[in-house]
CSV table of C-alpha atoms and ligand atoms in Angstrom, one decimal:
chain,number,residue,atom,x,y,z
A,23,UNK,CA,-16.2,-24.6,-13.4
A,24,UNK,CA,-18.6,-22.0,-11.9
A,25,UNK,CA,-21.7,-21.3,-14.0
A,26,UNK,CA,-24.5,-18.8,-14.0
A,27,UNK,CA,-26.3,-20.3,-11.0
A,28,UNK,CA,-23.1,-19.5,-9.0
A,29,UNK,CA,-23.5,-15.8,-9.5
A,30,UNK,CA,-23.7,-14.2,-6.0
A,31,UNK,CA,-26.7,-13.8,-3.8
A,32,UNK,CA,-28.3,-10.3,-4.4
A,33,UNK,CA,-27.1,-10.3,-8.0
A,34,UNK,CA,-29.4,-8.0,-10.0
A,35,UNK,CA,-31.3,-9.1,-13.1
A,36,UNK,CA,-32.5,-6.7,-15.6
A,37,UNK,CA,-33.2,-5.6,-19.2
A,38,UNK,CA,-32.1,-2.5,-21.1
A,39,UNK,CA,-33.8,-0.3,-23.7
A,40,UNK,CA,-33.3,3.3,-25.0
A,41,UNK,CA,-35.8,6.0,-25.6
A,42,UNK,CA,-35.5,6.6,-29.3
A,43,UNK,CA,-35.4,2.9,-30.0
A,44,UNK,CA,-38.8,2.2,-28.4
A,45,UNK,CA,-40.8,5.2,-27.5
A,46,UNK,CA,-42.2,6.6,-30.8
A,47,UNK,CA,-44.6,9.6,-30.1
A,48,UNK,CA,-41.9,11.9,-31.4
A,49,UNK,CA,-44.3,14.8,-31.8
A,50,UNK,CA,-46.3,14.3,-28.6
A,51,UNK,CA,-46.2,15.8,-25.1
A,52,UNK,CA,-44.2,18.8,-26.3
A,53,UNK,CA,-41.1,16.8,-27.3
A,54,UNK,CA,-38.7,18.7,-29.5
A,55,UNK,CA,-36.8,17.1,-32.5
A,56,UNK,CA,-33.7,15.1,-31.7
A,57,UNK,CA,-30.7,14.6,-34.0
A,58,UNK,CA,-32.1,11.1,-34.7
A,59,UNK,CA,-35.4,12.5,-36.1
A,60,UNK,CA,-33.4,14.7,-38.4
A,61,UNK,CA,-30.8,12.1,-39.4
A,62,UNK,CA,-33.4,9.3,-40.0
A,63,UNK,CA,-35.3,11.6,-42.4
A,64,UNK,CA,-32.2,11.9,-44.6
A,65,UNK,CA,-32.5,9.7,-47.7
A,66,UNK,CA,-30.2,6.7,-47.4
A,67,UNK,CA,-29.3,7.3,-43.7
A,68,UNK,CA,-31.2,4.4,-42.3
A,69,UNK,CA,-32.0,1.0,-43.9
A,70,UNK,CA,-35.3,0.9,-45.7
A,71,UNK,CA,-35.9,4.5,-44.6
A,72,UNK,CA,-37.1,3.4,-41.2
A,73,UNK,CA,-37.4,5.9,-38.4
A,74,UNK,CA,-38.2,6.0,-34.7
A,75,UNK,CA,-41.4,7.9,-35.3
A,76,UNK,CA,-43.5,5.1,-33.9
A,77,UNK,CA,-40.9,2.4,-33.0
A,78,UNK,CA,-42.5,0.1,-30.4
A,79,UNK,CA,-45.0,2.8,-29.4
A,80,UNK,CA,-43.8,2.3,-25.9
A,81,UNK,CA,-44.8,5.9,-25.0
A,82,UNK,CA,-48.4,4.7,-25.1
A,83,UNK,CA,-47.8,1.0,-24.3
A,84,UNK,CA,-45.5,1.3,-21.3
A,85,UNK,CA,-48.0,-0.4,-19.0
A,86,UNK,CA,-48.0,-3.5,-21.1
A,87,UNK,CA,-44.2,-3.4,-21.4
A,88,UNK,CA,-43.8,-3.1,-17.6
A,89,UNK,CA,-46.2,-6.1,-17.2
A,90,UNK,CA,-43.8,-8.1,-19.4
A,91,UNK,CA,-40.9,-7.0,-17.2
A,92,UNK,CA,-42.9,-8.0,-14.1
A,93,UNK,CA,-43.5,-11.4,-15.7
A,94,UNK,CA,-39.7,-11.8,-16.0
A,95,UNK,CA,-39.3,-11.2,-12.3
A,96,UNK,CA,-36.7,-8.5,-12.9
A,97,UNK,CA,-34.9,-6.5,-10.2
A,98,UNK,CA,-34.1,-3.6,-12.4
A,99,UNK,CA,-34.9,-1.8,-15.7
A,100,UNK,CA,-32.4,0.3,-17.6
A,101,UNK,CA,-34.2,2.7,-19.8
A,102,UNK,CA,-33.2,6.1,-21.2
A,103,UNK,CA,-34.7,9.5,-20.8
A,104,UNK,CA,-35.2,11.5,-24.0
A,105,UNK,CA,-33.5,14.9,-23.4
A,106,UNK,CA,-35.8,16.6,-26.0
A,107,UNK,CA,-38.9,15.5,-24.1
A,108,UNK,CA,-37.6,17.2,-21.0
A,109,UNK,CA,-36.0,20.2,-22.7
A,110,UNK,CA,-37.4,20.5,-26.3
A,111,UNK,CA,-34.5,22.8,-27.3
A,112,UNK,CA,-31.9,21.5,-24.9
A,113,UNK,CA,-32.0,24.6,-22.8
A,114,UNK,CA,-34.4,26.5,-20.5
A,115,UNK,CA,-37.1,25.2,-18.1
A,116,UNK,CA,-38.5,21.7,-18.1
A,117,UNK,CA,-41.4,20.7,-20.3
A,118,UNK,CA,-43.8,19.5,-17.7
A,119,UNK,CA,-45.5,16.9,-20.0
A,120,UNK,CA,-42.1,15.3,-20.7
A,121,UNK,CA,-41.2,14.9,-17.0
A,122,UNK,CA,-44.7,13.7,-16.3
A,123,UNK,CA,-44.2,10.8,-18.7
A,124,UNK,CA,-41.0,9.6,-16.9
A,125,UNK,CA,-42.7,10.2,-13.6
A,126,UNK,CA,-45.4,7.7,-14.6
A,127,UNK,CA,-42.9,5.3,-16.0
A,128,UNK,CA,-40.9,5.3,-12.8
A,129,UNK,CA,-43.9,4.8,-10.6
A,130,UNK,CA,-45.2,2.0,-12.8
A,131,UNK,CA,-41.8,0.2,-12.4
A,132,UNK,CA,-41.8,0.7,-8.6
A,133,UNK,CA,-45.3,-0.7,-8.4
A,134,UNK,CA,-44.1,-3.8,-10.3
A,135,UNK,CA,-41.2,-4.2,-7.8
A,136,UNK,CA,-38.6,-3.1,-10.3
A,137,UNK,CA,-35.9,-0.6,-9.5
A,138,UNK,CA,-35.5,2.1,-12.3
A,139,UNK,CA,-32.0,2.6,-13.7
A,140,UNK,CA,-32.3,5.6,-16.0
A,141,UNK,CA,-29.7,6.6,-18.6
A,142,UNK,CA,-29.7,10.4,-19.1
A,143,UNK,CA,-28.3,10.4,-22.6
A,144,UNK,CA,-28.6,7.5,-25.1
A,145,UNK,CA,-27.7,9.5,-28.3
A,146,UNK,CA,-30.9,11.5,-28.9
A,147,UNK,CA,-29.5,15.1,-28.5
A,148,UNK,CA,-32.0,17.9,-29.0
A,149,UNK,CA,-31.5,19.1,-32.6
A,150,UNK,CA,-31.3,22.7,-31.4
A,151,UNK,CA,-28.0,21.8,-29.6
A,152,UNK,CA,-26.7,20.1,-32.7
A,153,UNK,CA,-27.1,23.3,-34.5
A,154,UNK,CA,-24.8,24.9,-31.9
A,155,UNK,CA,-22.2,22.3,-32.5
A,156,UNK,CA,-23.5,19.2,-30.7
A,157,UNK,CA,-20.9,17.4,-28.6
A,158,UNK,CA,-18.2,19.2,-30.5
A,159,UNK,CA,-19.2,22.3,-28.5
A,160,UNK,CA,-18.0,22.5,-24.9
A,161,UNK,CA,-21.2,24.3,-23.9
A,162,UNK,CA,-23.2,21.1,-24.6
A,163,UNK,CA,-21.5,19.6,-21.5
A,164,UNK,CA,-23.0,22.4,-19.4
A,165,UNK,CA,-26.4,22.1,-21.0
A,166,UNK,CA,-26.3,18.4,-20.1
A,167,UNK,CA,-25.7,19.2,-16.4
A,168,UNK,CA,-28.6,21.6,-16.4
A,169,UNK,CA,-30.9,19.0,-18.0
A,170,UNK,CA,-29.7,16.4,-15.4
A,171,UNK,CA,-30.7,18.8,-12.6
A,172,UNK,CA,-34.2,19.1,-14.0
A,173,UNK,CA,-34.6,15.4,-14.2
A,174,UNK,CA,-33.1,14.5,-10.8
A,175,UNK,CA,-35.1,17.2,-9.1
A,176,UNK,CA,-38.2,15.5,-10.3
A,177,UNK,CA,-37.3,11.8,-10.1
A,178,UNK,CA,-34.4,11.6,-7.7
A,179,UNK,CA,-36.5,10.8,-4.7
A,180,UNK,CA,-37.4,7.4,-6.2
A,181,UNK,CA,-34.4,6.6,-8.3
A,182,UNK,CA,-31.2,5.6,-6.4
A,183,UNK,CA,-28.7,5.2,-9.2
A,184,UNK,CA,-28.2,7.0,-12.5
A,185,UNK,CA,-26.3,6.3,-15.7
A,186,UNK,CA,-25.1,9.5,-17.3
A,187,UNK,CA,-24.1,8.5,-20.8
A,188,UNK,CA,-24.5,5.5,-23.0
A,189,UNK,CA,-21.4,4.4,-25.0
A,190,UNK,CA,-19.6,7.7,-25.6
A,191,UNK,CA,-17.2,5.8,-27.8
A,192,UNK,CA,-19.8,4.6,-30.2
A,193,UNK,CA,-21.5,7.9,-30.2
A,194,UNK,CA,-18.3,9.7,-31.1
A,195,UNK,CA,-17.2,7.2,-33.7
A,196,UNK,CA,-20.5,6.4,-35.4
A,197,UNK,CA,-22.0,9.8,-35.0
A,198,UNK,CA,-19.0,12.2,-35.4
A,199,UNK,CA,-16.1,10.3,-37.0
A,200,UNK,CA,-17.8,8.1,-39.5
A,201,UNK,CA,-21.2,9.6,-40.0
A,202,UNK,CA,-23.2,6.4,-39.9
A,203,UNK,CA,-25.3,7.5,-36.9
A,204,UNK,CA,-26.8,10.8,-36.0
A,205,UNK,CA,-25.7,13.6,-36.3
A,206,UNK,CA,-24.0,12.1,-39.3
A,207,UNK,CA,-20.7,13.9,-39.3
A,208,UNK,CA,-17.7,12.3,-40.9
A,209,UNK,CA,-14.8,14.1,-39.2
A,210,UNK,CA,-12.5,11.1,-38.5
A,211,UNK,CA,-10.0,12.2,-35.8
A,212,UNK,CA,-11.4,15.7,-35.6
A,213,UNK,CA,-14.3,14.0,-33.8
A,214,UNK,CA,-12.2,13.6,-30.6
A,215,UNK,CA,-13.6,16.7,-28.9
A,216,UNK,CA,-16.9,14.9,-28.9
A,217,UNK,CA,-15.2,12.3,-26.6
A,218,UNK,CA,-13.9,15.0,-24.2
A,219,UNK,CA,-17.1,17.0,-24.1
A,220,UNK,CA,-19.2,13.9,-23.4
A,221,UNK,CA,-16.9,13.0,-20.6
A,222,UNK,CA,-16.9,16.5,-19.2
A,223,UNK,CA,-20.7,16.4,-19.4
A,224,UNK,CA,-20.6,13.2,-17.4
A,225,UNK,CA,-18.4,14.9,-14.8
A,226,UNK,CA,-20.7,17.9,-14.5
A,227,UNK,CA,-23.8,15.8,-14.4
A,228,UNK,CA,-22.2,13.5,-11.9
A,229,UNK,CA,-21.7,16.4,-9.5
A,230,UNK,CA,-25.4,17.3,-9.8
A,231,UNK,CA,-26.4,13.7,-9.0
A,232,UNK,CA,-24.1,13.6,-6.0
A,233,UNK,CA,-25.5,16.8,-4.7
A,234,UNK,CA,-28.8,14.9,-4.6
A,235,UNK,CA,-27.2,12.0,-2.9
A,236,UNK,CA,-27.6,9.7,-5.9
A,237,UNK,CA,-25.3,7.0,-7.2
A,238,UNK,CA,-23.4,7.7,-10.4
A,239,UNK,CA,-22.7,5.2,-13.2
A,240,UNK,CA,-21.8,5.4,-16.9
A,241,UNK,CA,-22.3,2.7,-19.5
A,242,UNK,CA,-19.3,2.2,-21.7
A,243,UNK,CA,-19.0,-0.1,-24.8
A,244,UNK,CA,-15.8,-2.1,-24.1
A,245,UNK,CA,-14.1,-4.8,-26.1
A,246,UNK,CA,-11.1,-7.1,-25.6
A,247,UNK,CA,-8.7,-6.2,-28.3
A,248,UNK,CA,-6.8,-9.1,-29.9
A,249,UNK,CA,-3.7,-8.5,-32.0
A,250,UNK,CA,-4.0,-10.2,-35.4
A,251,UNK,CA,-0.6,-11.9,-34.7
A,252,UNK,CA,2.4,-11.7,-32.4
A,253,UNK,CA,4.2,-9.4,-34.9
A,254,UNK,CA,5.3,-6.1,-33.4
A,255,UNK,CA,3.2,-4.1,-35.9
A,256,UNK,CA,0.1,-6.0,-35.1
A,257,UNK,CA,0.7,-5.7,-31.3
A,258,UNK,CA,1.3,-2.0,-31.6
A,259,UNK,CA,-1.8,-1.5,-33.7
A,260,UNK,CA,-3.9,-3.4,-31.2
A,261,UNK,CA,-2.6,-1.2,-28.4
A,262,UNK,CA,-3.5,1.9,-30.3
A,263,UNK,CA,-7.0,0.6,-30.9
A,264,UNK,CA,-7.4,-0.4,-27.3
A,265,UNK,CA,-6.4,3.2,-26.3
A,266,UNK,CA,-9.1,4.6,-28.6
A,267,UNK,CA,-12.0,2.3,-27.9
A,268,UNK,CA,-11.5,1.4,-24.3
A,269,UNK,CA,-9.0,3.5,-22.4
A,270,UNK,CA,-10.0,6.8,-23.8
A,271,UNK,CA,-13.3,6.3,-21.9
A,272,UNK,CA,-12.1,4.4,-18.8
A,273,UNK,CA,-8.7,6.0,-18.0
A,274,UNK,CA,-10.0,9.6,-17.4
A,275,UNK,CA,-12.9,8.2,-15.3
A,276,UNK,CA,-10.9,5.8,-13.2
A,277,UNK,CA,-7.4,7.3,-13.3
A,278,UNK,CA,-8.0,11.0,-14.1
A,279,UNK,CA,-5.8,11.0,-17.2
A,280,UNK,CA,-6.1,10.3,-20.9
A,281,UNK,CA,-4.2,7.4,-22.4
A,282,UNK,CA,-1.3,7.9,-24.8
A,283,UNK,CA,-2.9,8.6,-28.2
A,284,UNK,CA,0.4,9.5,-29.9
A,285,UNK,CA,-0.1,6.7,-32.4
A,286,UNK,CA,-3.0,8.9,-33.7
A,287,UNK,CA,-0.8,12.1,-33.7
A,288,UNK,CA,-2.8,13.4,-30.8
A,289,UNK,CA,-1.4,14.9,-27.6
A,290,UNK,CA,-2.8,14.7,-24.0
A,291,UNK,CA,-5.0,17.7,-24.6
A,292,UNK,CA,-6.9,15.9,-27.4
A,293,UNK,CA,-6.2,18.5,-30.0
A,294,UNK,CA,-6.6,21.4,-27.6
A,295,UNK,CA,-10.1,20.8,-26.1
A,296,UNK,CA,-8.9,19.7,-22.6
A,297,UNK,CA,-8.7,22.7,-20.2
A,298,UNK,CA,-7.0,22.8,-16.8
A,299,UNK,CA,-9.2,21.2,-14.2
A,300,UNK,CA,-11.3,19.2,-16.7
A,301,UNK,CA,-9.9,15.9,-15.8
A,302,UNK,CA,-10.5,16.4,-12.1
A,303,UNK,CA,-14.1,17.1,-13.0
A,304,UNK,CA,-14.4,14.0,-15.2
A,305,UNK,CA,-13.0,11.7,-12.5
A,306,UNK,CA,-14.7,13.5,-9.6
A,307,UNK,CA,-14.7,11.4,-6.4
A,308,UNK,CA,-15.1,8.2,-8.5
A,309,UNK,CA,-17.9,6.2,-9.9
A,310,UNK,CA,-20.3,4.2,-7.8
A,311,UNK,CA,-20.5,1.6,-10.5
A,312,UNK,CA,-19.1,1.0,-14.0
A,313,UNK,CA,-21.6,-0.1,-16.6
A,314,UNK,CA,-20.1,-2.4,-19.2
A,315,UNK,CA,-21.8,-3.0,-22.5
A,316,UNK,CA,-20.2,-6.1,-24.1
A,317,UNK,CA,-21.0,-7.6,-27.5
A,318,UNK,CA,-17.8,-9.1,-29.0
A,319,UNK,CA,-14.0,-8.9,-29.0
A,320,UNK,CA,-12.2,-7.0,-31.8
A,321,UNK,CA,-9.2,-8.3,-33.7
A,322,UNK,CA,-6.7,-5.7,-34.9
A,323,UNK,CA,-3.8,-5.7,-37.2
A,324,UNK,CA,-1.3,-3.2,-38.7
A,325,UNK,CA,-2.8,-0.4,-40.8
A,326,UNK,CA,-3.6,-1.0,-44.4
A,327,UNK,CA,-4.2,2.6,-45.2
A,328,UNK,CA,-2.2,5.6,-44.0
A,329,UNK,CA,-5.1,7.5,-42.3
A,330,UNK,CA,-5.3,5.3,-39.1
A,331,UNK,CA,-2.7,3.4,-37.1
A,332,UNK,CA,-4.8,0.1,-37.1
A,333,UNK,CA,-7.0,-2.0,-39.3
A,334,UNK,CA,-9.7,-4.4,-38.2
A,335,UNK,CA,-9.2,-8.0,-39.0
A,336,UNK,CA,-11.9,-10.7,-39.1
A,337,UNK,CA,-12.4,-13.2,-36.2
A,338,UNK,CA,-12.6,-16.6,-37.8
A,339,UNK,CA,-14.0,-19.9,-36.6
A,340,UNK,CA,-16.8,-18.7,-34.3
A,341,UNK,CA,-20.5,-18.5,-34.7
A,342,UNK,CA,-22.0,-15.1,-35.8
A,343,UNK,CA,-25.2,-13.2,-34.9
A,344,UNK,CA,-27.7,-12.1,-37.5
A,345,UNK,CA,-25.8,-8.8,-37.6
A,346,UNK,CA,-22.6,-10.8,-38.4
A,347,UNK,CA,-21.0,-10.1,-35.1
A,348,UNK,CA,-18.7,-12.8,-33.7
A,349,UNK,CA,-20.0,-14.7,-30.7
A,350,UNK,CA,-17.2,-15.1,-28.1
A,351,UNK,CA,-18.7,-15.5,-24.6
A,352,UNK,CA,-15.3,-15.9,-23.0
A,353,UNK,CA,-14.5,-12.4,-24.3
A,354,UNK,CA,-16.7,-11.1,-21.5
A,355,UNK,CA,-14.6,-12.9,-18.8
A,356,UNK,CA,-11.4,-11.8,-20.5
A,357,UNK,CA,-12.7,-8.2,-20.6
A,358,UNK,CA,-13.7,-8.1,-16.9
A,359,UNK,CA,-10.6,-9.8,-15.7
A,360,UNK,CA,-8.5,-7.4,-17.8
A,361,UNK,CA,-10.3,-4.4,-16.3
A,362,UNK,CA,-9.5,-5.6,-12.8
A,363,UNK,CA,-5.9,-6.2,-13.8
A,364,UNK,CA,-5.5,-2.7,-15.4
A,365,UNK,CA,-7.3,-0.7,-12.8
A,366,UNK,CA,-7.0,-2.7,-9.6
A,367,UNK,CA,-8.8,-1.0,-6.7
A,368,UNK,CA,-9.7,2.0,-8.9
A,369,UNK,CA,-12.2,-0.3,-10.6
A,370,UNK,CA,-15.7,0.2,-9.0
A,371,UNK,CA,-18.3,-2.5,-8.9
A,372,UNK,CA,-19.3,-3.5,-12.4
A,373,UNK,CA,-22.8,-4.0,-13.8
A,374,UNK,CA,-23.3,-5.5,-17.3
A,375,UNK,CA,-25.6,-2.8,-18.7
A,376,UNK,CA,-25.9,-4.4,-22.1
A,377,UNK,CA,-25.3,-7.8,-23.7
A,378,UNK,CA,-27.4,-9.7,-26.2
A,379,UNK,CA,-27.6,-10.5,-29.9
A,380,UNK,CA,-29.7,-10.1,-33.0
A,381,UNK,CA,-31.4,-13.2,-34.4
A,382,UNK,CA,-33.4,-13.5,-37.5
A,383,UNK,CA,-36.5,-14.3,-35.4
A,384,UNK,CA,-39.8,-15.1,-37.0
A,385,UNK,CA,-43.2,-15.6,-35.4
A,386,UNK,CA,-44.1,-19.2,-36.2
A,387,UNK,CA,-47.6,-20.4,-37.3
A,388,UNK,CA,-48.1,-21.8,-33.8
A,389,UNK,CA,-47.5,-18.3,-32.3
A,390,UNK,CA,-44.1,-19.1,-30.8
A,391,UNK,CA,-40.6,-17.6,-31.5
A,392,UNK,CA,-38.0,-20.4,-31.0
A,393,UNK,CA,-34.9,-18.2,-30.7
A,394,UNK,CA,-32.5,-20.9,-29.6
A,395,UNK,CA,-29.4,-18.9,-30.8
A,396,UNK,CA,-30.3,-16.1,-28.3
A,397,UNK,CA,-30.6,-18.6,-25.4
A,398,UNK,CA,-27.3,-20.1,-26.3
A,399,UNK,CA,-25.7,-16.6,-26.5
A,400,UNK,CA,-27.1,-15.5,-23.1
A,401,UNK,CA,-26.3,-18.8,-21.4
A,402,UNK,CA,-22.7,-18.7,-22.7
A,403,UNK,CA,-22.1,-15.1,-21.6
A,404,UNK,CA,-23.7,-15.6,-18.2
A,405,UNK,CA,-21.4,-18.6,-17.6
A,406,UNK,CA,-18.4,-16.5,-18.6
A,407,UNK,CA,-19.6,-13.8,-16.2
A,408,UNK,CA,-19.8,-16.3,-13.4
A,409,UNK,CA,-16.2,-17.3,-14.2
A,410,UNK,CA,-15.1,-13.6,-14.0
A,411,UNK,CA,-16.7,-13.3,-10.6
A,412,UNK,CA,-15.0,-16.5,-9.5
A,413,UNK,CA,-11.7,-14.9,-10.6
A,414,UNK,CA,-12.4,-12.0,-8.3
A,415,UNK,CA,-14.2,-9.3,-10.3
A,416,UNK,CA,-17.0,-7.6,-8.4
A,417,UNK,CA,-20.0,-7.8,-10.8
A,418,UNK,CA,-23.4,-6.7,-9.3
A,419,UNK,CA,-25.9,-7.3,-12.1
A,420,UNK,CA,-26.7,-8.2,-15.7
A,421,UNK,CA,-29.1,-6.2,-17.9
A,422,UNK,CA,-29.7,-7.9,-21.2
A,423,UNK,CA,-30.1,-6.0,-24.4
A,424,UNK,CA,-33.0,-5.9,-25.0
A,425,UNK,CA,-36.6,-6.3,-23.7
A,426,UNK,CA,-38.2,-5.7,-27.1
A,427,UNK,CA,-37.3,-5.9,-30.8
A,428,UNK,CA,-36.7,-2.2,-31.6
A,429,UNK,CA,-35.3,0.5,-33.9
A,430,UNK,CA,-31.7,-0.7,-34.3
A,431,UNK,CA,-30.3,2.7,-35.4
A,432,UNK,CA,-28.8,2.6,-38.9
A,433,UNK,CA,-30.3,-0.9,-39.4
A,434,UNK,CA,-33.8,0.3,-38.7
A,435,UNK,CA,-36.1,-2.6,-37.7
A,436,UNK,CA,-34.1,-5.2,-39.5
A,437,UNK,CA,-32.1,-6.5,-36.5
A,438,UNK,CA,-34.1,-8.1,-33.7
A,439,UNK,CA,-32.5,-8.0,-30.3
A,440,UNK,CA,-35.6,-8.5,-28.1
A,441,UNK,CA,-36.7,-11.2,-25.6
A,442,UNK,CA,-40.1,-10.2,-26.8
A,443,UNK,CA,-41.0,-10.2,-30.5
A,444,UNK,CA,-42.7,-7.0,-31.8
A,445,UNK,CA,-44.9,-7.0,-34.9
A,446,UNK,CA,-44.2,-3.5,-36.1
A,447,UNK,CA,-47.4,-3.4,-38.1
A,448,UNK,CA,-49.7,-4.3,-35.3
A,449,UNK,CA,-47.5,-3.6,-32.2
A,450,UNK,CA,-48.4,-7.0,-31.0
A,451,UNK,CA,-45.8,-8.3,-28.4
A,452,UNK,CA,-45.0,-12.0,-28.3
A,453,UNK,CA,-42.6,-13.3,-25.7
A,454,UNK,CA,-39.9,-15.5,-27.4
A,455,UNK,CA,-38.5,-18.7,-26.0
A,456,UNK,CA,-35.6,-16.7,-24.6
A,457,UNK,CA,-38.1,-14.7,-22.5
A,458,UNK,CA,-39.2,-17.9,-20.8
A,459,UNK,CA,-35.7,-19.1,-20.4
A,460,UNK,CA,-34.5,-15.8,-18.8
A,461,UNK,CA,-37.5,-15.8,-16.4
A,462,UNK,CA,-36.8,-19.4,-15.4
A,463,UNK,CA,-33.1,-18.6,-14.9
A,464,UNK,CA,-33.9,-15.7,-12.6
A,465,UNK,CA,-36.2,-17.9,-10.5
A,466,UNK,CA,-33.6,-20.8,-10.4
A,467,UNK,CA,-30.8,-18.4,-9.4
A,468,UNK,CA,-32.8,-16.8,-6.6
A,469,UNK,CA,-33.9,-20.2,-5.4
A,470,UNK,CA,-30.5,-21.7,-5.2
A,471,UNK,CA,-29.0,-18.6,-3.6
A,472,UNK,CA,-31.5,-18.4,-0.8
A,473,UNK,CA,-31.4,-22.1,0.0
B,27,BGC,C1,-26.3,0.4,-28.0
B,27,BGC,C2,-27.8,0.0,-28.3
B,27,BGC,C3,-27.8,-0.9,-29.5
B,27,BGC,C4,-27.0,-2.1,-29.2
B,27,BGC,C5,-27.0,-3.1,-30.4
B,27,BGC,C6,-25.3,-0.7,-28.2
B,27,BGC,O1,-24.3,-0.2,-28.9
B,27,BGC,O2,-26.2,1.0,-26.8
B,27,BGC,O3,-28.5,1.2,-28.4
B,27,BGC,O4,-29.1,-1.1,-29.9
B,27,BGC,O5,-25.7,-1.8,-28.9
B,27,BGC,O6,-26.4,-2.6,-31.5
């Protein structure tokens, strides 16, 4: 059985973060308000009324955080750029202080021998654009391309590869369909234009990146979908869910078409928002890499209420993270092998752009954080990844979520995903046992691959 040390030579090791989850400094350097500032201020929106106002104070402490990354021996760092720092209202010229921050951040990574892998949009839309309709408005896709041009003009000389969007599925469902994330709209299936406009924004931004000779990626949240039983109704429900969660965001990118959403009563034009030529723009000449964010599989059965063609069913008999998410490492192998089977040569090289777990970590009296469940989670998933590679999937790197404990969206600071513990009162960083484990794994992998 291949294991994590069998991952190929040149395999890239990294960590991932996102701007609103770590930066803080929401009123500094000319940054404008984002949808998350506004949403988090709504009573009851975020657990314990937490906000990203200070978060991990990374805006001021990035030097210390990059030193932690250097200590891990990373090849790459996936971070996100806050659109409202660069364009406070989502339109018009760049805010120089915003770009200066990311310029310093990129240079500090390069000085530490780390290749920056920025994400251009990780859910913090300028609030001014939300007031124009957010991602429900087609114009937001064009605004996104303009913003991309401002960023790549400034940083493109030092940054070879770019991720356009983070998890357009989660943003559409949580932000626009269910209203549990910003911007807090609960439109159910009327949220679908937010999927198309994000993908269109990806396509338009990708063209800008290509004009600059840069590589283009996207980070999708993907899940293997398990029918609750072999009964036809469960199998059909699982196929409908797979189309919504996975294929809605991979088919147009890799095949240039939307999947069949007829189970949702939706046609190929997604309720009228798809215009002629859009799908060509979305697919463009193809992706240089597909980012895959994997956390767990999903079990789906026949609908229990008439509104949707599926119902989520529990996965029994497996460990759970502090968040309650099922831990199924082999789901990562299954997902990757399934992608290769579905898309064949249309599947570009894959990078795991997020994978990790929340643990109820506490700083012990001896100053250590013995987060054994996280080590087991990472080890299991990396072994599964090595198996997928052995089965022929081209996987180029692994970026764990996350470097630091951070603002976990609607859960505030209550879910800790970091390799590094953060005391949110003092901002003190303490590497956990998983930090040391990851560092040692990276060294061991490089040593045995260069032997
Ligand atoms: C998101 C991250 C988030 C993580 C854990 C992903 O859906 O991209 O921002 O913190 O999962 O929930």
